[in-house]
PDB file of C-alpha atoms in Angstrom:
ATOM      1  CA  UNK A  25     -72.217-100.966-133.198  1.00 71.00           C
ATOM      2  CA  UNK A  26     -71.111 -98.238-135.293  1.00 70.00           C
ATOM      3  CA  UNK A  27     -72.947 -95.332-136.121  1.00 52.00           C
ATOM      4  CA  UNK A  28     -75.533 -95.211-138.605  1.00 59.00           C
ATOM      5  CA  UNK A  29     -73.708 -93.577-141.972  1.00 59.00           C
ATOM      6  CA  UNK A  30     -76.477 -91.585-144.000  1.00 59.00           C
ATOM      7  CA  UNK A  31     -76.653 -91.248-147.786  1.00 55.00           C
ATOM      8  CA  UNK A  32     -79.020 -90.164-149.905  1.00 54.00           C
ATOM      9  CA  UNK A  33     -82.555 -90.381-148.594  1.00 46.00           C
ATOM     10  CA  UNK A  34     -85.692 -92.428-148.987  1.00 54.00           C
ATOM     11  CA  UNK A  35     -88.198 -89.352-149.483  1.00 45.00           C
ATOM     12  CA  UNK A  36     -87.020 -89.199-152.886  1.00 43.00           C
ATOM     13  CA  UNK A  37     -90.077 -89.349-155.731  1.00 38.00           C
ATOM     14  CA  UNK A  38     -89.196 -91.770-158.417  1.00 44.00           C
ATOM     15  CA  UNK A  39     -89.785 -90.666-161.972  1.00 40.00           C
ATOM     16  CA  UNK A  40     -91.566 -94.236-163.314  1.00 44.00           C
ATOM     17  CA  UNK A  41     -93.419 -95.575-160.360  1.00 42.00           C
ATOM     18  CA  UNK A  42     -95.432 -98.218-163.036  1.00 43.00           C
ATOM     19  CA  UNK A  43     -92.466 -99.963-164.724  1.00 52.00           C
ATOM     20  CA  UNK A  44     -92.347-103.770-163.743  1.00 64.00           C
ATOM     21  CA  UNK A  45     -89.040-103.851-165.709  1.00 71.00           C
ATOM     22  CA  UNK A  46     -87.041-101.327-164.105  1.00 81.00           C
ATOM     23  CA  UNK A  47     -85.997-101.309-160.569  1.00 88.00           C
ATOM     24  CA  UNK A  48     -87.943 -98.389-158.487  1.00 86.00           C
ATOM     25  CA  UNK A  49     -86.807 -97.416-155.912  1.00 88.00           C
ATOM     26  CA  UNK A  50     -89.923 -95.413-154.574  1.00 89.00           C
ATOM     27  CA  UNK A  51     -92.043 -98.613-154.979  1.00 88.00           C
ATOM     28  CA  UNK A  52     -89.895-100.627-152.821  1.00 87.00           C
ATOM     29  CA  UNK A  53     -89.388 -98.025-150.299  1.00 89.00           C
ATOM     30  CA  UNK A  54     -93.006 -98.175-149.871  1.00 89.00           C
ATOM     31  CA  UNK A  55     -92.973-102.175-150.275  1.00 87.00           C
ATOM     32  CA  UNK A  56     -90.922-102.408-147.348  1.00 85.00           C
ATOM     33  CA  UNK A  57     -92.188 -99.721-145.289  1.00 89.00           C
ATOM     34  CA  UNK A  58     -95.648-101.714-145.315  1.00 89.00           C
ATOM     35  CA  UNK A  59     -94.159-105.101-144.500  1.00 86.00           C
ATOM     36  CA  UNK A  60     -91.024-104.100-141.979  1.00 84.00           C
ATOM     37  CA  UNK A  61     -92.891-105.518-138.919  1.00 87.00           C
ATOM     38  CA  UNK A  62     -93.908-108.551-139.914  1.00 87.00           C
ATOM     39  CA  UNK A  63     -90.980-109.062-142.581  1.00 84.00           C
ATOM     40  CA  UNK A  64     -88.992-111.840-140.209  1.00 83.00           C
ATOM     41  CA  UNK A  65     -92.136-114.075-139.844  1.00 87.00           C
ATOM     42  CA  UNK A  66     -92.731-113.728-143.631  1.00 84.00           C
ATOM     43  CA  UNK A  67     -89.250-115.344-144.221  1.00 85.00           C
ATOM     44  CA  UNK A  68     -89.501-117.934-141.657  1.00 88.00           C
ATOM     45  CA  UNK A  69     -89.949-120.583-144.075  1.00 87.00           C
ATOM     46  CA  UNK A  70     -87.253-120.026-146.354  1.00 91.00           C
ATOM     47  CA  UNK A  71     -84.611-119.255-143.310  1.00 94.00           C
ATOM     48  CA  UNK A  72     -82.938-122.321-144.160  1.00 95.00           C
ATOM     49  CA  UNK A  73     -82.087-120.832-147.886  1.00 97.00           C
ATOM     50  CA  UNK A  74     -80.448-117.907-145.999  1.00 97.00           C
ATOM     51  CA  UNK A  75     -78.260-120.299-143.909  1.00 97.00           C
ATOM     52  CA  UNK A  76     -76.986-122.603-146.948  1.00 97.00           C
ATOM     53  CA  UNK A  77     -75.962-118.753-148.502  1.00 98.00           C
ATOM     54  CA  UNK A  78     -74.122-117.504-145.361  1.00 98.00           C
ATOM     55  CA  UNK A  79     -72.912-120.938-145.392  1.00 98.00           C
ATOM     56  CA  UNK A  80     -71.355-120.334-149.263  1.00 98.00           C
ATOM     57  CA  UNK A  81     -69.531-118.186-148.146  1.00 98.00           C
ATOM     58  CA  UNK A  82     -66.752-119.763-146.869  1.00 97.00           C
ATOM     59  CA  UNK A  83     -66.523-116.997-143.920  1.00 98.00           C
ATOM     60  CA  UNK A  84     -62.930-117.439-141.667  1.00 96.00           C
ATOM     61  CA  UNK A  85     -62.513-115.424-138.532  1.00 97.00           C
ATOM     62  CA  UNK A  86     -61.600-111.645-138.336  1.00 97.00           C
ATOM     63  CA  UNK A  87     -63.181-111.357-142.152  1.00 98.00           C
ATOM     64  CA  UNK A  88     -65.201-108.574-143.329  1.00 98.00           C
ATOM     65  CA  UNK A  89     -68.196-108.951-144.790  1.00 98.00           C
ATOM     66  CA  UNK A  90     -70.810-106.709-146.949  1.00 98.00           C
ATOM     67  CA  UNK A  91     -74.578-107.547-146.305  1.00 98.00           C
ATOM     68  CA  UNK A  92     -76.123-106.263-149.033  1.00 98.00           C
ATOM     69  CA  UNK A  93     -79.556-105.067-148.558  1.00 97.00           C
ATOM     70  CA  UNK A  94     -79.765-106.311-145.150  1.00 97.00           C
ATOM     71  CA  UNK A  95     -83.303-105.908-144.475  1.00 95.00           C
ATOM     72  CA  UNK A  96     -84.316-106.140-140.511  1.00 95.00           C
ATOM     73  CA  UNK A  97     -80.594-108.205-139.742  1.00 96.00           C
ATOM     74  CA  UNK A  98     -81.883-111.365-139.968  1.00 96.00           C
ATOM     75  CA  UNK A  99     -78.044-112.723-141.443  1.00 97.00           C
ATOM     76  CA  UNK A 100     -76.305-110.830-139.067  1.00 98.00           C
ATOM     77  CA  UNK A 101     -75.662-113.603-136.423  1.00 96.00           C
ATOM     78  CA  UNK A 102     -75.272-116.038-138.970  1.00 97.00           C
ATOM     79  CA  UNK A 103     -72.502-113.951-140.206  1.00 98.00           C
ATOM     80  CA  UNK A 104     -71.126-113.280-136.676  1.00 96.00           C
ATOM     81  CA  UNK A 105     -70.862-116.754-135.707  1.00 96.00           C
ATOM     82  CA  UNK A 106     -68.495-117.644-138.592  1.00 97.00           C
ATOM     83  CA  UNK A 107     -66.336-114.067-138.431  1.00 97.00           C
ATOM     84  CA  UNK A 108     -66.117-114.107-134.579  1.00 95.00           C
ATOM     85  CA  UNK A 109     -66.026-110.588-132.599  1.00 90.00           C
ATOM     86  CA  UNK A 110     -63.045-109.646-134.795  1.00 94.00           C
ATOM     87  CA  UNK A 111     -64.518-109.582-138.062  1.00 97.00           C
ATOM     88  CA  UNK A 112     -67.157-106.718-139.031  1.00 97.00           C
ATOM     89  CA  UNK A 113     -70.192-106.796-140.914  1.00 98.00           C
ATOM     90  CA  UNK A 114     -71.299-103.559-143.137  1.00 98.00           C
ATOM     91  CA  UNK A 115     -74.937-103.678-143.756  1.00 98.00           C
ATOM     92  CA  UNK A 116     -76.238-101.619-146.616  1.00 98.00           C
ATOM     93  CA  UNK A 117     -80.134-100.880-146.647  1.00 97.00           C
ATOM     94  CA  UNK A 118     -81.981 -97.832-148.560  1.00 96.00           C
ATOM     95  CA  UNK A 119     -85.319 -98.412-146.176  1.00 95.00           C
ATOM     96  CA  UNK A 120     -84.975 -96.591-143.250  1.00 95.00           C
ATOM     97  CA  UNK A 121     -88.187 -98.681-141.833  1.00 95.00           C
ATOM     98  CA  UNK A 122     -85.797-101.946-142.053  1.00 94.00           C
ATOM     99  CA  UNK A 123     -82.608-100.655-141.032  1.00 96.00           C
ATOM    100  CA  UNK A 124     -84.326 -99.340-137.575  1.00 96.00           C
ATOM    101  CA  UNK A 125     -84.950-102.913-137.079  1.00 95.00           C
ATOM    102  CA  UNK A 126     -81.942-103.989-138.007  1.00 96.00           C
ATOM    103  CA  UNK A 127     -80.429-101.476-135.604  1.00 96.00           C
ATOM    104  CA  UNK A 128     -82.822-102.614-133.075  1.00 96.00           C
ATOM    105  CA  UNK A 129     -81.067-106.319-133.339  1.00 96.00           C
ATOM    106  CA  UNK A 130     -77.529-105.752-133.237  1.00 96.00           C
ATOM    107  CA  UNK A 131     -78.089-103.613-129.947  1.00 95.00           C
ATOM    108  CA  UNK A 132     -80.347-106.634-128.723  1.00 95.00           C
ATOM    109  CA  UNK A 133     -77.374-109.050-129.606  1.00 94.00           C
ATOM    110  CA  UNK A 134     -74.871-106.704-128.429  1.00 94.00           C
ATOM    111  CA  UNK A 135     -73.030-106.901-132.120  1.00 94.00           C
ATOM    112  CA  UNK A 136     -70.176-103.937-131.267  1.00 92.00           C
ATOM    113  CA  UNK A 137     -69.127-104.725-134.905  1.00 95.00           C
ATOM    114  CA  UNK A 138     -71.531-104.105-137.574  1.00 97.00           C
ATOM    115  CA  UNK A 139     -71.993-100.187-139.524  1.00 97.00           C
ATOM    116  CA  UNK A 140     -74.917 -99.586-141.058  1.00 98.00           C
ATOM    117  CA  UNK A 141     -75.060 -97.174-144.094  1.00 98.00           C
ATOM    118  CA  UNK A 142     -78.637 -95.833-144.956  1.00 97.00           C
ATOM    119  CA  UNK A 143     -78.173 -95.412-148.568  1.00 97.00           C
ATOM    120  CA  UNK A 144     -79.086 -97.117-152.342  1.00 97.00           C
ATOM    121  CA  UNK A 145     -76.658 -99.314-152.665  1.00 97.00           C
ATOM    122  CA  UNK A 146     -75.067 -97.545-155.887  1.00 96.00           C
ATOM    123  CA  UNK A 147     -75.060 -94.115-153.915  1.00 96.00           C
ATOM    124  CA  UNK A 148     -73.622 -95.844-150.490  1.00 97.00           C
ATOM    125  CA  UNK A 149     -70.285 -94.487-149.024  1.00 96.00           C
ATOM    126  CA  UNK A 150     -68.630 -98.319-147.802  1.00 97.00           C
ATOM    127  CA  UNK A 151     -65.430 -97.204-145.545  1.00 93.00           C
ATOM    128  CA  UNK A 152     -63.961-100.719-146.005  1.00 95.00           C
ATOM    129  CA  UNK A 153     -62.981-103.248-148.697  1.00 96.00           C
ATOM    130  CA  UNK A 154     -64.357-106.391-147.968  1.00 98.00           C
ATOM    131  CA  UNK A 155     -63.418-110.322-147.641  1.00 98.00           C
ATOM    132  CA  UNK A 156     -67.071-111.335-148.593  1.00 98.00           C
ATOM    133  CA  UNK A 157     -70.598-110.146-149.825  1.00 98.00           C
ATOM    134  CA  UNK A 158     -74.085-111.293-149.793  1.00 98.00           C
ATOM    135  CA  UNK A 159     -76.997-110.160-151.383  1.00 98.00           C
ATOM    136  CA  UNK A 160     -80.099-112.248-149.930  1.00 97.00           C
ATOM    137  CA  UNK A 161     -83.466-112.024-151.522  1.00 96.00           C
ATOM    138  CA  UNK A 162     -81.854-108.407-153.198  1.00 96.00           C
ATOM    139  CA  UNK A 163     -83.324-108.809-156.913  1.00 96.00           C
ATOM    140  CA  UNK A 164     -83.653-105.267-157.440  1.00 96.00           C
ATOM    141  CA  UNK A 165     -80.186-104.391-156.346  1.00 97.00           C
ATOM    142  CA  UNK A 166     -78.721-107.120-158.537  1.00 97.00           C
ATOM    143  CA  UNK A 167     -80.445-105.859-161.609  1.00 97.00           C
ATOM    144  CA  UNK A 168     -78.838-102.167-160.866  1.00 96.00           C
ATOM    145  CA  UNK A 169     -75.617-102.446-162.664  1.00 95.00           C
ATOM    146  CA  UNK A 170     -74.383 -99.063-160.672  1.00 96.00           C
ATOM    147  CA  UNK A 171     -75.263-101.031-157.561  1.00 97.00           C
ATOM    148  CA  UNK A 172     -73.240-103.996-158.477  1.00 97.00           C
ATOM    149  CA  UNK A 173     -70.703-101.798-159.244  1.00 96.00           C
ATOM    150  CA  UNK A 174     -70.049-100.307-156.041  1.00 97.00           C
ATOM    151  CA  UNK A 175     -70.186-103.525-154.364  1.00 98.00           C
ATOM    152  CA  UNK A 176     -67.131-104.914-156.592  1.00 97.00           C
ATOM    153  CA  UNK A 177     -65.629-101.716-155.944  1.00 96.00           C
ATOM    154  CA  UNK A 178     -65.356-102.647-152.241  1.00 97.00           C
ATOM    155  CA  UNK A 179     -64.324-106.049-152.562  1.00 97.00           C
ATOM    156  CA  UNK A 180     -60.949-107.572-152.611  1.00 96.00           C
ATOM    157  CA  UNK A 181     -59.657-109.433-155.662  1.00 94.00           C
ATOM    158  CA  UNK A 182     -60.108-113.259-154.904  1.00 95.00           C
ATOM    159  CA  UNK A 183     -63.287-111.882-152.303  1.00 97.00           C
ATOM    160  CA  UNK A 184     -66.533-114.173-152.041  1.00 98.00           C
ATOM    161  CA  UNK A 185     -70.167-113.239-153.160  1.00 98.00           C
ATOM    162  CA  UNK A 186     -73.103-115.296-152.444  1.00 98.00           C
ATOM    163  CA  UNK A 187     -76.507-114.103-153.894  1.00 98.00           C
ATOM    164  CA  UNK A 188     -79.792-115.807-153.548  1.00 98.00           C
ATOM    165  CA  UNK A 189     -83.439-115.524-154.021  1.00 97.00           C
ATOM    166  CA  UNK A 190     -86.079-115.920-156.373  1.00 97.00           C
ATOM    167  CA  UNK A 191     -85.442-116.855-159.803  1.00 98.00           C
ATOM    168  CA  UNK A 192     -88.231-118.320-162.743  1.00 97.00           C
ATOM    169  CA  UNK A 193     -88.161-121.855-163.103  1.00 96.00           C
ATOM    170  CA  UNK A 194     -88.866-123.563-166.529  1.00 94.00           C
ATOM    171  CA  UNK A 195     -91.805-122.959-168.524  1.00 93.00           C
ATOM    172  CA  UNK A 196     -93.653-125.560-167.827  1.00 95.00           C
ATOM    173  CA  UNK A 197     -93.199-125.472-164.210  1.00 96.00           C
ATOM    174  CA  UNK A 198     -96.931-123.635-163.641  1.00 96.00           C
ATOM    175  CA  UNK A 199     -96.715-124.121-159.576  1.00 96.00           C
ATOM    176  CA  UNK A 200     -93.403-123.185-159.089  1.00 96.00           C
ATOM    177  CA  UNK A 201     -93.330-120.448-161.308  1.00 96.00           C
ATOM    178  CA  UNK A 202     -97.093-119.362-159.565  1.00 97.00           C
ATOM    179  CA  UNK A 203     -95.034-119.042-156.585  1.00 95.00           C
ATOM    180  CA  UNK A 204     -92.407-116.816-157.866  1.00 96.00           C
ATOM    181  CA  UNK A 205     -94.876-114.427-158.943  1.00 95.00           C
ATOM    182  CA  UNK A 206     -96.832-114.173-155.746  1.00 94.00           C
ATOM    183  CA  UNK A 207     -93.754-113.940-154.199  1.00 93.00           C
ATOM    184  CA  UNK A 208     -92.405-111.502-156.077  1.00 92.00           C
ATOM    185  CA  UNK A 209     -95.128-109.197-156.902  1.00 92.00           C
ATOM    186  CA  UNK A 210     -94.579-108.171-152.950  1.00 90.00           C
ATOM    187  CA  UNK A 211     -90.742-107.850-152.724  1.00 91.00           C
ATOM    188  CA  UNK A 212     -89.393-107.019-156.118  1.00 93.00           C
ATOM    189  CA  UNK A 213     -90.030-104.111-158.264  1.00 94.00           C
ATOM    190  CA  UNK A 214     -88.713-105.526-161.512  1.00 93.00           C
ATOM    191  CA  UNK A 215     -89.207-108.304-163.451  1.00 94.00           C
ATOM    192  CA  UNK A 216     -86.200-107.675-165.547  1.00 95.00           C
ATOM    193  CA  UNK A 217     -83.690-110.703-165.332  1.00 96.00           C
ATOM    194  CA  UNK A 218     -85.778-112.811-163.143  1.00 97.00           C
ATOM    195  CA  UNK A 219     -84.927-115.822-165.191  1.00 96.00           C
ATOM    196  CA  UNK A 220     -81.085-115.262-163.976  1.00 97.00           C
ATOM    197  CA  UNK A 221     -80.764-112.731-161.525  1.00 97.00           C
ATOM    198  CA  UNK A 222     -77.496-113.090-160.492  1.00 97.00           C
ATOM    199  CA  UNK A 223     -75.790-112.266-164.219  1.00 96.00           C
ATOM    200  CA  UNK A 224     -74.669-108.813-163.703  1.00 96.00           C
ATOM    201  CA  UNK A 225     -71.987-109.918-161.502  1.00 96.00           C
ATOM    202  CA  UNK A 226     -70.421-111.618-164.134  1.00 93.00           C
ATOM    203  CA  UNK A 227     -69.676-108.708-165.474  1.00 92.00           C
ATOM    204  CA  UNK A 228     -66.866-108.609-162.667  1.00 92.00           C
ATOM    205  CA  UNK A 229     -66.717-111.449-161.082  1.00 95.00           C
ATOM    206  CA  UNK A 230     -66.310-115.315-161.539  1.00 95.00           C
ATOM    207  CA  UNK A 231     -69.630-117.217-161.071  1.00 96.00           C
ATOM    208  CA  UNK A 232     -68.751-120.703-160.163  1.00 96.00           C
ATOM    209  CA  UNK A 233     -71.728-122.675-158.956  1.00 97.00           C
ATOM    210  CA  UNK A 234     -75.460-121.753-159.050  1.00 97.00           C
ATOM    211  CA  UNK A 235     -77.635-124.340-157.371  1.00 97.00           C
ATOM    212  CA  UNK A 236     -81.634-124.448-157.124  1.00 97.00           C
ATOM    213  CA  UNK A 237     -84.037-125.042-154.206  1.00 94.00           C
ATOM    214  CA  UNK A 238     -88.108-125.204-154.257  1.00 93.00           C
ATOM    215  CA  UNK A 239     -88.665-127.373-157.620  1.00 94.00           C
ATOM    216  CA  UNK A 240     -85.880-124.536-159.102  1.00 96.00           C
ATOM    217  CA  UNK A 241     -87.762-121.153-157.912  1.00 97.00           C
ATOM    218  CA  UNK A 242     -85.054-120.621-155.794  1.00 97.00           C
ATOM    219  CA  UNK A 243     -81.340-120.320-156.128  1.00 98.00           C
ATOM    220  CA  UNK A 244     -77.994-119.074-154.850  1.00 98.00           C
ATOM    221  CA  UNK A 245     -75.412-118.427-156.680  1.00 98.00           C
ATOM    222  CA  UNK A 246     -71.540-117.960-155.532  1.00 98.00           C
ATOM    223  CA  UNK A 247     -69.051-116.041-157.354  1.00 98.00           C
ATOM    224  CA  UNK A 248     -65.574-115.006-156.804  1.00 97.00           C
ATOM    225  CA  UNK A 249     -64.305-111.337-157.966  1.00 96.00           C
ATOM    226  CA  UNK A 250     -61.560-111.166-160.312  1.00 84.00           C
ATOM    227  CA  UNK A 251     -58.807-107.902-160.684  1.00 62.00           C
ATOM    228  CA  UNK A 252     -60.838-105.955-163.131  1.00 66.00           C
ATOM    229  CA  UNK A 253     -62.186-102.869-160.946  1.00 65.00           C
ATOM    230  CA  UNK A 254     -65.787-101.143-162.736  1.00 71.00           C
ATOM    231  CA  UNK A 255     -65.320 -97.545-162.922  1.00 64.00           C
ATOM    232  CA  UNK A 256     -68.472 -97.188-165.230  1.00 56.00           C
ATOM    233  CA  UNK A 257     -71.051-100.257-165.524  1.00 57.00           C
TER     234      UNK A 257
END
């Protein structure tokens, strides 16, 4: 495994730590810090979301791929199965709580090909451009247009995204949409686009399917980048 590539830190204060409509990135660095250790059994139920996504992506051997917002690792063999020893995976993760764990597992699995860059995703320094990206359960990353950005940035024209998480379901949907706010009141810190989270990457990319999962609280979304390249979003 490659060595651990630092940018930025996650000490920073954050000038609006109320704002439900705005990404914050101090609120989620303490979000995550409080639920690192038991974040893989909290997602147990909704592994099978993560494999259709990794699934989406159509990954080939020797590919790269860009897991955005990795969390603890949980995609990483997913993603090494399909991409074989030859490929690499770049995981991107601002909480230094998470990305210890996710360190912790590609030791464990003896992954020799994954670099992990401790950084927001806008500021991150990515050494590669990539065959594929996913952004699992990422909400506040894909509602920060500079984020986005970057991402594209590293991407090859014709490369794959998959995102996925939670998303509002209709109105009238009380249950599901009960769900999604219990839900996300302890992993997002913006409500801002929740209805279609994914649509900042069409800004720059192709989306061509979105599918739903859990009576439509759930989706994932695949999208194909084009030849436009953001300099500013």
């Amino acid at each position: 495994m490659d060595t651990t590539h630092q940018s930025g830190s996650d000490s920073r204060p954050d000038s609006n730590p109320t704002s439900r409509w705005t990404p914050n990135r101090g609120v989620a660095l303490a979000q995550y810090r409080r639920r690192a250790r038991l974040y893989d059994l909290e997602l147990a139920l909704i592994e099978p979301v993560r494999r259709r996504a990794v699934a989406r992506l159509g990954l080939k051997g020797g590919e790269t791929v860009l897991d955005v917002g990795c969390g603890t690792g949980l995609s990483f063999e997913l993603i090494e199965k399909c991409t074989g020893s030859d490929g690499k995976i770049i995981g991107i993760e601002q909480s230094s709580d998470m990305l210890a764990l996710a360190r912790s597992r590609a030791q464990r699995n003896r992954f020799e090909n994954i670099t992990l860059i401790n950084s927001p995703v806008e500021e991150a320094e990515i050494p590669v451009l990539a065959d594929a990206a996913i952004f699992h359960f990422t909400h506040d990353i894909l509602r920060t247009p500079r984020a986005v950005a970057n991402i594209i940035r590293h991407l090859k024209p014709g490369a794959r995204i998959v995102a996925s998480g939670l998303k509002w379901a209709r109105p009238w949907a009380l249950p599901t949409n009960l769900m999604v706010l219990q839900a996300a009141l302890v992993s997002v810190t913006s409500f801002e686009g929740l209805a279609q989270p994914w649509s900042n990457l069409a800004r720059w990319a192709r989306i061509e399917d979105v599918s739903t999962m859990l009576g439509r609280g759930v989706y994932i979304a695949t999208a194909t980048v084009g030849g436009e390249v953001p300099i500013h979003p």
